[in-house]
Short mmCIF file of C-alpha atoms and ligand atoms in Angstrom, two decimals:
data_model
loop_
_atom_site.label_atom_id
_atom_site.label_comp_id
_atom_site.label_asym_id
_atom_site.label_seq_id
_atom_site.Cartn_x
_atom_site.Cartn_y
_atom_site.Cartn_z
CA MET A 12 9.41 30.15 7.63
CA SER A 13 12.97 31.10 8.58
CA VAL A 14 15.35 30.98 5.63
CA ALA A 15 19.00 31.74 6.32
CA PRO A 16 20.88 33.69 3.59
CA THR A 17 22.60 30.45 2.61
CA GLY A 18 19.28 28.94 1.52
CA PHE A 19 19.22 26.66 4.55
CA ARG A 20 15.63 25.79 5.45
CA PRO A 21 15.11 24.26 8.88
CA GLY A 22 13.05 21.09 8.53
CA LEU A 23 13.74 21.22 4.75
CA GLU A 24 10.47 23.12 4.35
CA GLY A 25 9.72 23.58 0.66
CA VAL A 26 12.91 21.79 -0.44
CA PRO A 27 12.23 19.10 -3.06
CA ALA A 28 14.17 16.00 -1.95
CA THR A 29 12.88 13.51 -4.49
CA GLN A 30 10.74 13.09 -7.59
CA SER A 31 7.73 10.90 -6.96
CA ALA A 32 4.64 9.75 -8.85
CA ILE A 33 2.94 8.08 -5.86
CA SER A 34 0.76 10.73 -4.23
CA ASN A 35 0.07 14.43 -4.38
CA ILE A 36 -1.18 17.10 -1.98
CA ASP A 37 -2.72 20.43 -2.88
CA GLY A 38 -2.42 22.04 0.52
CA GLN A 39 -4.24 25.24 -0.41
CA ARG A 40 -7.33 23.43 -1.69
CA GLY A 41 -7.20 20.47 0.71
CA ILE A 42 -6.81 17.81 -1.97
CA LEU A 43 -4.97 14.50 -1.58
CA SER A 44 -4.65 11.94 -4.35
CA TYR A 45 -2.91 8.58 -4.69
CA ARG A 46 -1.66 7.93 -8.25
CA GLY A 47 -4.18 10.51 -9.45
CA TYR A 48 -7.22 9.10 -7.60
CA ARG A 49 -8.87 11.39 -5.03
CA ILE A 50 -8.71 10.16 -1.45
CA GLU A 51 -12.49 10.62 -1.09
CA ASP A 52 -13.08 8.08 -3.90
CA LEU A 53 -10.55 5.61 -2.56
CA ALA A 54 -11.90 5.78 1.01
CA ALA A 55 -15.47 5.26 -0.20
CA ARG A 56 -14.91 2.72 -2.99
CA SER A 57 -11.56 0.98 -2.68
CA SER A 58 -10.16 -1.39 -0.06
CA PHE A 59 -6.86 -1.16 1.75
CA LEU A 60 -5.22 -3.98 -0.20
CA GLU A 61 -6.46 -2.64 -3.53
CA THR A 62 -5.10 0.79 -2.55
CA ALA A 63 -1.78 -0.76 -1.47
CA TYR A 64 -1.55 -2.44 -4.88
CA LEU A 65 -2.29 0.88 -6.60
CA LEU A 66 0.36 2.70 -4.56
CA ILE A 67 3.06 0.08 -5.05
CA TRP A 68 2.48 -0.92 -8.69
CA GLY A 69 1.02 2.33 -9.97
CA GLU A 70 -2.33 1.13 -11.40
CA LEU A 71 -5.55 -0.30 -9.99
CA PRO A 72 -5.47 -4.10 -10.28
CA ASP A 73 -7.92 -5.99 -12.52
CA PRO A 74 -10.11 -8.56 -10.69
CA GLU A 75 -7.66 -11.41 -11.22
CA LYS A 76 -4.62 -9.44 -10.08
CA LEU A 77 -6.49 -8.25 -7.00
CA ARG A 78 -7.59 -11.79 -6.16
CA ASP A 79 -4.01 -13.07 -6.49
CA PHE A 80 -2.63 -10.23 -4.41
CA GLN A 81 -5.20 -10.72 -1.64
CA TYR A 82 -4.52 -14.46 -1.66
CA ASP A 83 -0.74 -14.01 -1.50
CA VAL A 84 -0.96 -11.56 1.39
CA GLN A 85 -3.30 -13.94 3.17
CA MET A 86 -0.83 -16.82 2.71
CA HIS A 87 1.94 -14.85 4.41
CA ARG A 88 -0.03 -13.86 7.53
CA ARG A 89 1.42 -16.43 9.89
CA VAL A 90 4.71 -15.71 11.66
CA SER A 91 7.42 -18.08 12.83
CA PHE A 92 7.22 -19.37 16.40
CA ARG A 93 10.62 -17.67 16.84
CA ILE A 94 9.01 -14.28 16.25
CA ARG A 95 6.30 -15.07 18.79
CA ASP A 96 9.00 -16.15 21.26
CA MET A 97 10.89 -12.94 20.60
CA LEU A 98 7.74 -10.89 21.28
CA LYS A 99 7.32 -12.77 24.57
CA CYS A 100 10.74 -11.45 25.67
CA PHE A 101 9.73 -7.83 25.17
CA PRO A 102 8.65 -5.96 28.34
CA ALA A 103 4.85 -5.90 28.60
CA SER A 104 5.05 -2.22 29.57
CA GLY A 105 6.94 -1.31 26.36
CA HIS A 106 5.25 0.77 23.68
CA PRO A 107 3.85 -1.32 20.79
CA MET A 108 5.58 1.02 18.30
CA ASP A 109 8.91 -0.13 19.73
CA ALA A 110 7.77 -3.75 19.53
CA LEU A 111 6.70 -3.17 15.92
CA GLN A 112 9.97 -1.48 14.99
CA ALA A 113 11.98 -4.34 16.48
CA SER A 114 9.83 -7.07 14.97
CA ALA A 115 9.79 -5.45 11.50
CA ALA A 116 13.59 -5.25 11.62
CA SER A 117 13.79 -8.88 12.80
CA LEU A 118 12.12 -10.06 9.56
CA GLY A 119 15.45 -9.22 7.90
CA LEU A 120 16.98 -12.09 9.90
CA PHE A 121 14.41 -14.56 8.64
CA TYR A 122 14.33 -13.48 4.99
CA ALA A 123 17.96 -12.61 4.43
CA ASN A 124 18.57 -13.28 0.74
CA ARG A 125 18.36 -9.73 -0.52
CA ALA A 126 17.87 -9.41 -4.29
CA LEU A 127 16.78 -5.86 -4.95
CA ASP A 128 16.85 -6.20 -8.74
CA ASP A 129 14.49 -9.20 -8.69
CA GLU A 130 10.78 -8.36 -9.11
CA ASP A 131 9.81 -11.62 -7.34
CA TYR A 132 11.91 -10.66 -4.33
CA ILE A 133 10.25 -7.22 -4.24
CA ARG A 134 6.79 -8.73 -4.48
CA GLY A 135 7.63 -11.29 -1.78
CA ALA A 136 8.91 -8.62 0.60
CA VAL A 137 5.80 -6.48 -0.01
CA MET A 138 3.51 -9.46 0.77
CA ARG A 139 5.43 -10.42 3.86
CA LEU A 140 5.50 -6.95 5.37
CA LEU A 141 1.85 -6.17 4.62
CA ALA A 142 0.82 -9.60 5.90
CA LYS A 143 2.98 -9.98 8.99
CA ILE A 144 2.87 -6.48 10.49
CA PRO A 145 -0.77 -6.91 11.66
CA THR A 146 -0.02 -10.39 13.00
CA MET A 147 3.05 -9.23 14.94
CA LEU A 148 1.25 -6.21 16.33
CA ALA A 149 -1.77 -8.18 17.48
CA ALA A 150 0.49 -10.91 18.91
CA PHE A 151 2.44 -8.36 20.98
CA HIS A 152 -0.83 -6.93 22.25
CA MET A 153 -2.12 -10.35 23.37
CA ILE A 154 1.22 -11.41 24.87
CA ARG A 155 1.57 -8.23 26.92
CA ARG A 156 -1.86 -8.99 28.43
CA GLY A 157 -0.65 -12.46 29.39
CA GLN A 158 -2.60 -14.22 26.64
CA ASP A 159 -1.57 -16.41 23.73
CA PRO A 160 -1.49 -14.73 20.31
CA ILE A 161 -4.55 -15.40 18.18
CA GLN A 162 -3.80 -17.09 14.87
CA PRO A 163 -4.92 -15.21 11.75
CA ARG A 164 -8.15 -16.43 10.15
CA ASP A 165 -7.85 -17.20 6.45
CA ASP A 166 -11.54 -16.62 5.77
CA LEU A 167 -11.43 -13.01 6.98
CA PRO A 168 -10.40 -10.03 4.85
CA TYR A 169 -7.39 -7.94 5.88
CA ALA A 170 -9.04 -5.36 8.14
CA SER A 171 -11.47 -7.81 9.78
CA ASN A 172 -8.68 -10.26 10.44
CA PHE A 173 -6.64 -7.64 12.28
CA LEU A 174 -9.58 -6.64 14.49
CA TYR A 175 -10.27 -10.35 15.08
CA MET A 176 -6.66 -10.99 16.15
CA LEU A 177 -6.93 -8.13 18.66
CA THR A 178 -10.17 -9.25 20.27
CA GLU A 179 -10.86 -12.87 19.21
CA ARG A 180 -14.25 -11.64 18.04
CA GLU A 181 -15.27 -11.33 14.44
CA PRO A 182 -15.95 -7.61 13.97
CA ASP A 183 -19.26 -6.13 12.92
CA PRO A 184 -19.15 -5.62 9.09
CA LEU A 185 -19.67 -1.85 9.42
CA ALA A 186 -16.84 -1.59 11.95
CA ALA A 187 -14.57 -3.64 9.66
CA ARG A 188 -15.49 -1.52 6.62
CA ILE A 189 -14.78 1.70 8.53
CA PHE A 190 -11.47 0.36 9.81
CA ASP A 191 -10.50 -0.62 6.27
CA ALA A 192 -11.33 2.94 5.11
CA CYS A 193 -9.09 4.29 7.91
CA LEU A 194 -6.25 2.16 6.56
CA VAL A 195 -6.83 3.61 3.07
CA LEU A 196 -6.71 7.15 4.51
CA HIS A 197 -3.41 6.50 6.28
CA ALA A 198 -1.71 4.50 3.54
CA GLU A 199 0.35 7.28 1.96
CA HIS A 200 1.07 10.99 2.26
CA THR A 201 3.92 12.22 0.02
CA LEU A 202 7.32 12.94 1.52
CA ASN A 203 6.51 13.21 5.23
CA ALA A 204 9.17 12.51 7.89
CA SER A 205 8.74 8.71 8.06
CA THR A 206 8.55 8.33 4.27
CA PHE A 207 11.66 10.45 3.91
CA SER A 208 13.29 8.20 6.47
CA ALA A 209 12.19 5.14 4.45
CA ARG A 210 13.64 6.61 1.24
CA VAL A 211 16.94 7.57 2.87
CA THR A 212 17.29 4.05 4.28
CA ALA A 213 16.22 2.52 0.95
CA SER A 214 18.83 4.59 -0.87
CA THR A 215 21.61 2.67 0.89
CA LEU A 216 20.27 -0.51 -0.79
CA THR A 217 19.67 -2.20 2.55
CA ASP A 218 16.81 -4.69 2.92
CA PRO A 219 13.13 -3.63 2.95
CA TYR A 220 12.69 -4.76 6.57
CA ALA A 221 15.28 -2.18 7.67
CA VAL A 222 13.51 0.39 5.48
CA VAL A 223 10.18 -0.19 7.20
CA ALA A 224 11.76 -0.42 10.68
CA SER A 225 13.46 2.96 10.25
CA ALA A 226 10.19 4.51 9.08
CA VAL A 227 8.31 3.03 12.06
CA GLY A 228 10.86 4.63 14.40
CA THR A 229 10.33 7.99 12.73
CA LEU A 230 6.55 7.73 12.78
CA ALA A 231 6.58 7.09 16.54
CA GLY A 232 7.31 10.70 17.53
CA PRO A 233 4.55 12.98 18.89
CA LEU A 234 5.02 15.51 16.08
CA HIS A 235 4.25 12.81 13.51
CA GLY A 236 2.18 9.64 14.04
CA GLY A 237 2.20 9.86 17.82
CA ALA A 238 -0.17 12.85 17.76
CA ASN A 239 -3.34 10.71 17.50
CA GLU A 240 -2.71 9.29 20.96
CA ASP A 241 -2.08 12.77 22.35
CA VAL A 242 -5.34 14.10 20.84
CA LEU A 243 -7.42 11.73 22.96
CA LEU A 244 -5.41 12.56 26.08
CA MET A 245 -5.95 16.25 25.31
CA LEU A 246 -9.71 15.79 24.82
CA GLU A 247 -9.88 13.88 28.13
CA GLU A 248 -7.92 16.68 29.80
CA ILE A 249 -10.41 19.27 28.47
CA GLY A 250 -13.23 17.03 29.69
CA SER A 251 -16.28 19.01 28.53
CA GLU A 252 -17.38 21.49 25.87
CA ASP A 253 -17.55 24.40 28.32
CA ARG A 254 -13.83 24.01 29.12
CA VAL A 255 -12.74 24.33 25.49
CA GLU A 256 -12.27 28.10 25.41
CA ASP A 257 -10.22 28.24 28.61
CA PHE A 258 -8.10 25.34 27.42
CA LEU A 259 -7.38 27.06 24.14
CA ASP A 260 -6.60 30.40 25.80
CA GLU A 261 -4.12 28.66 28.08
CA ALA A 262 -2.56 26.67 25.22
CA ILE A 263 -2.18 29.72 22.99
CA SER A 264 -0.72 31.92 25.71
CA ALA A 265 1.70 29.17 26.78
CA ARG A 266 2.55 28.66 23.06
CA ARG A 267 1.56 25.03 23.51
CA LYS A 268 0.64 23.14 20.35
CA VAL A 269 -2.95 21.94 20.08
CA MET A 270 -2.60 18.29 19.16
CA GLY A 271 -4.23 17.19 15.92
CA PHE A 272 -3.98 20.69 14.47
CA GLY A 273 -1.58 22.10 11.91
CA HIS A 274 0.24 20.60 9.00
CA ARG A 275 3.32 21.52 7.01
CA GLU A 276 1.47 21.03 3.71
CA TYR A 277 -2.22 21.82 4.38
CA LYS A 278 -3.31 25.38 4.99
CA VAL A 279 -6.98 24.29 5.15
CA LYS A 280 -8.66 21.35 6.88
CA ASP A 281 -6.93 18.08 6.00
CA PRO A 282 -9.32 16.18 3.67
CA ARG A 283 -8.64 13.00 5.68
CA ALA A 284 -9.88 14.74 8.83
CA SER A 285 -13.19 15.52 7.09
CA ILE A 286 -13.59 11.90 5.95
CA LEU A 287 -12.67 10.55 9.40
CA GLN A 288 -15.19 12.89 10.99
CA GLY A 289 -17.90 11.38 8.77
CA LEU A 290 -16.74 7.86 9.65
CA ALA A 291 -16.81 8.75 13.35
CA GLU A 292 -20.40 9.93 13.01
CA ASN A 293 -21.38 6.68 11.23
CA LEU A 294 -19.87 4.70 14.07
CA PHE A 295 -21.57 6.77 16.76
CA ASP A 296 -24.95 6.39 15.00
CA ARG A 297 -24.53 2.64 15.05
CA PHE A 298 -22.68 1.94 18.29
CA GLY A 299 -23.52 4.89 20.54
CA HIS A 300 -22.28 8.42 21.02
CA ASP A 301 -18.92 9.46 22.49
CA LYS A 302 -19.12 12.72 24.40
CA MET A 303 -15.48 13.44 23.57
CA TYR A 304 -16.70 13.92 19.99
CA ASP A 305 -18.70 16.95 21.16
CA VAL A 306 -15.60 18.32 22.84
CA ALA A 307 -13.64 17.73 19.62
CA CYS A 308 -16.25 19.53 17.48
CA ARG A 309 -16.30 22.49 19.84
CA LEU A 310 -12.50 22.58 19.86
CA GLU A 311 -12.44 22.51 16.07
CA ALA A 312 -14.90 25.41 15.90
CA VAL A 313 -13.07 27.60 18.41
CA ALA A 314 -9.53 26.69 17.30
CA SER A 315 -10.38 27.26 13.65
CA GLU A 316 -11.44 30.82 14.54
CA ARG A 317 -8.31 31.47 16.57
CA LEU A 318 -5.67 29.49 14.62
CA GLY A 319 -7.32 29.37 11.19
CA PRO A 320 -5.90 32.73 10.11
CA LYS A 321 -2.44 31.13 10.46
CA GLY A 322 -3.54 28.22 8.27
CA ILE A 323 -3.86 25.84 11.24
CA TYR A 324 -6.79 23.42 10.99
CA PRO A 325 -7.49 19.80 12.04
CA ASN A 326 -5.16 17.22 10.56
CA VAL A 327 -5.65 13.46 10.09
CA ASP A 328 -4.93 12.74 13.74
CA PHE A 329 -7.70 14.89 15.12
CA TYR A 330 -10.61 12.49 14.56
CA SER A 331 -8.78 9.19 14.01
CA GLY A 332 -8.37 8.50 17.74
CA LEU A 333 -12.12 8.84 18.33
CA VAL A 334 -12.79 6.38 15.50
CA TYR A 335 -10.21 3.88 16.76
CA ARG A 336 -11.51 4.11 20.32
CA LYS A 337 -15.04 3.34 19.14
CA LEU A 338 -13.65 0.37 17.21
CA GLY A 339 -12.26 -0.93 20.51
CA ILE A 340 -8.60 -0.33 19.63
CA PRO A 341 -6.49 0.50 22.71
CA THR A 342 -5.00 4.01 22.73
CA ASP A 343 -1.37 2.94 22.48
CA LEU A 344 -2.17 0.94 19.33
CA PHE A 345 -3.35 4.03 17.43
CA THR A 346 0.09 4.90 16.10
CA PRO A 347 0.97 1.25 15.32
CA VAL A 348 -2.27 1.04 13.31
CA PHE A 349 -1.15 4.15 11.44
CA ALA A 350 2.16 2.34 10.76
CA LEU A 351 0.35 -0.78 9.59
CA ALA A 352 -1.44 1.29 6.96
CA ARG A 353 1.52 3.50 6.08
CA ALA A 354 3.64 0.41 5.36
CA ALA A 355 1.90 0.42 1.96
CA GLY A 356 3.18 3.93 1.20
CA TRP A 357 6.66 3.19 2.55
CA LEU A 358 6.88 0.11 0.34
CA ALA A 359 5.73 2.11 -2.69
CA HIS A 360 8.49 4.66 -1.97
CA TRP A 361 11.02 1.86 -1.42
CA LYS A 362 10.19 0.42 -4.84
CA GLU A 363 10.23 3.85 -6.50
CA GLN A 364 13.56 4.72 -4.85
CA LEU A 365 15.11 1.50 -6.15
CA GLY A 366 13.95 2.39 -9.64
CA ALA A 367 16.09 5.57 -9.79
CA ASN A 368 18.42 5.29 -6.86
CA ARG A 369 21.10 7.64 -5.72
CA ILE A 370 22.19 7.50 -2.08
CA TYR A 371 20.98 10.48 -0.02
CA ARG A 372 23.93 12.49 1.17
CA PRO A 373 22.97 16.12 1.83
CA THR A 374 25.42 18.67 3.07
CA GLN A 375 25.54 20.78 6.24
CA LEU A 376 26.53 24.23 7.36
CA TYR A 377 29.22 23.72 9.96
CA THR A 378 28.66 25.86 13.07
CA GLY A 379 31.27 24.30 15.40
CA ALA A 380 34.70 25.37 16.63
CA SER A 381 37.38 26.38 14.15
CA GLU A 382 40.47 24.22 13.93
CA ARG A 383 42.43 24.11 17.21
CA ASP A 384 45.31 22.33 18.90
CA TRP A 385 44.74 19.17 20.90
CA LEU A 386 45.54 19.72 24.62
CA PRO A 387 47.10 16.97 26.72
CA LEU A 388 44.91 16.00 29.69
CA GLU A 389 47.11 17.65 32.37
CA GLN A 390 46.96 21.04 30.63
CA ARG A 391 43.14 21.25 30.50
CA CYS A 392 41.36 23.44 33.05
CA GLY A 393 37.74 23.16 34.17
CA ASP A 394 36.15 25.82 31.91
CA ASN A 395 34.69 23.30 29.44
CA GLU A 396 32.17 21.57 31.66
CA VAL A 397 30.43 18.56 30.12
CA PRO A 398 27.49 17.07 32.01
CA THR A 399 28.29 13.79 33.71
CA GLY A 400 26.06 10.80 34.32
N1 COA B 527 -1.28 24.47 17.71
C1 COA B 527 -0.95 25.77 17.88
N2 COA B 527 -0.07 26.41 17.09
C2 COA B 527 0.47 25.73 16.09
C3 COA B 527 0.16 24.38 15.84
C4 COA B 527 -0.77 23.75 16.69
N3 COA B 527 -1.09 22.48 16.55
N4 COA B 527 0.85 23.95 14.78
C5 COA B 527 1.58 24.99 14.36
N5 COA B 527 1.36 26.05 15.15
C6 COA B 527 1.97 27.38 15.02
C7 COA B 527 3.37 27.36 15.65
O1 COA B 527 3.33 27.70 17.02
C8 COA B 527 4.07 28.39 14.80
O2 COA B 527 3.66 29.65 15.23
P1 COA B 527 4.67 30.91 15.19
O3 COA B 527 4.97 31.13 13.73
O4 COA B 527 3.89 32.01 15.82
O5 COA B 527 5.88 30.51 15.98
C9 COA B 527 3.50 28.17 13.41
O6 COA B 527 2.19 27.63 13.62
C10 COA B 527 4.30 27.20 12.56
O7 COA B 527 4.46 26.00 13.33
P2 COA B 527 5.60 24.96 13.07
O8 COA B 527 5.69 24.02 14.23
O9 COA B 527 6.86 25.69 12.68
O10 COA B 527 5.02 24.22 11.80
P3 COA B 527 5.63 22.93 11.15
O11 COA B 527 5.21 22.94 9.74
O12 COA B 527 7.08 22.82 11.47
O13 COA B 527 4.91 21.76 11.96
C11 COA B 527 3.35 20.22 12.73
C12 COA B 527 3.82 21.05 11.53
C13 COA B 527 2.33 19.20 12.27
C14 COA B 527 4.55 19.46 13.32
C15 COA B 527 2.74 21.16 13.77
O14 COA B 527 1.61 21.79 13.23
C16 COA B 527 2.39 20.46 15.06
O15 COA B 527 3.29 20.26 15.91
N6 COA B 527 1.10 20.06 15.25
C17 COA B 527 0.68 19.35 16.43
C18 COA B 527 1.09 17.90 16.35
C19 COA B 527 0.27 17.14 15.33
O16 COA B 527 -0.95 17.21 15.31
N7 COA B 527 0.97 16.38 14.50
C20 COA B 527 0.35 15.53 13.50
C21 COA B 527 0.71 15.95 12.12
S1 COA B 527 -0.21 15.04 10.92
#
């Protein structure tokens, strides 16, 4: 880590930027917990909506509260025909993360009466975002393929309904259960880049749709959520187990990052990667093997030997792509699915930020020119070239 004498830390590494009671990482021991509950327990025993409730309101719901919450989310699944029309105007070749960012922001136009000190408003915004993000995402996917969006099905639980809206087929219960567990695993992860973005936006007291839209934009980058797409492309590029060592040699000597490896917080294998690996194996047992999984395992073994001493091990993105592919989710929807799940964490941080708000306004170390006189146009010569075009 480079630390300038001024205390400036590039990337804010190790700098506490908020207090939060939502989740916790022990990066040395590979432990992640939401509100004190270990991620292994939540992935195995909770559901995405129950976990979202826990993250946002701080405690596990009792049966009645969970039933009400599930019902309310279900009631908000449909979107206005205007949103569907808007999605039809988006270029079919555009990335679904951009479509999601734009459509999340557009909800602010439809639900404009901001009342941030009203618990009912907060609950309503939470329902709407959790309910409508899957519908908008699936609708964009259908529209870009030239098909009509599939209406949500009220009899299907959250995860099954999303898979149904993508394929018009009711998913196998095991596939739906595994997808739901993936959503739990991706729901929250302390103050990562997109969550920080959400909190900064929230701190201006703007509406929650802008908060989520800004976080979606931040998650889209390849160093954050976009890595899961790149992992599959990388595995395809490697092609077979016997190519792994050459690939790694080339990557290390070219100082190229191995996608799906490394994490600012974890210095051991990300616990979510271990759980996802188990889920991938369950899926392969049931629905057939994927030979890219063998390439991934070999890469993990070799890369852990070579990069492990620097604390670089598989992160959440390493196995998630293989799971999503087996579930029939198209590659460019991997990051949007991550966003769909992470919306729960962003909303929890939005609510927490509102509870003790102070606008984010860090400082900077100025490195530009010292004060100078303004030159009239005719006195300037060509030694300060600025690229044109
Ligand atoms: N492959 C190879 N080397 C890696 C690496 C990777 N995936 N991740 C980090 N490193 C190396 C860097 O080259 C650097 O080495 P150096 O000290 O010799 O220069 C060192 O580890 C620190 O890397 P840095 O990029 O500064 O760490 P960071 O904390 O800023 O970044 C990530 C964390 C996640 C952005 C980074 O590990 C990465 O880009 N990983 C690949 C993308 C990815 O999987 N992202 C998903 C994150 S969940």
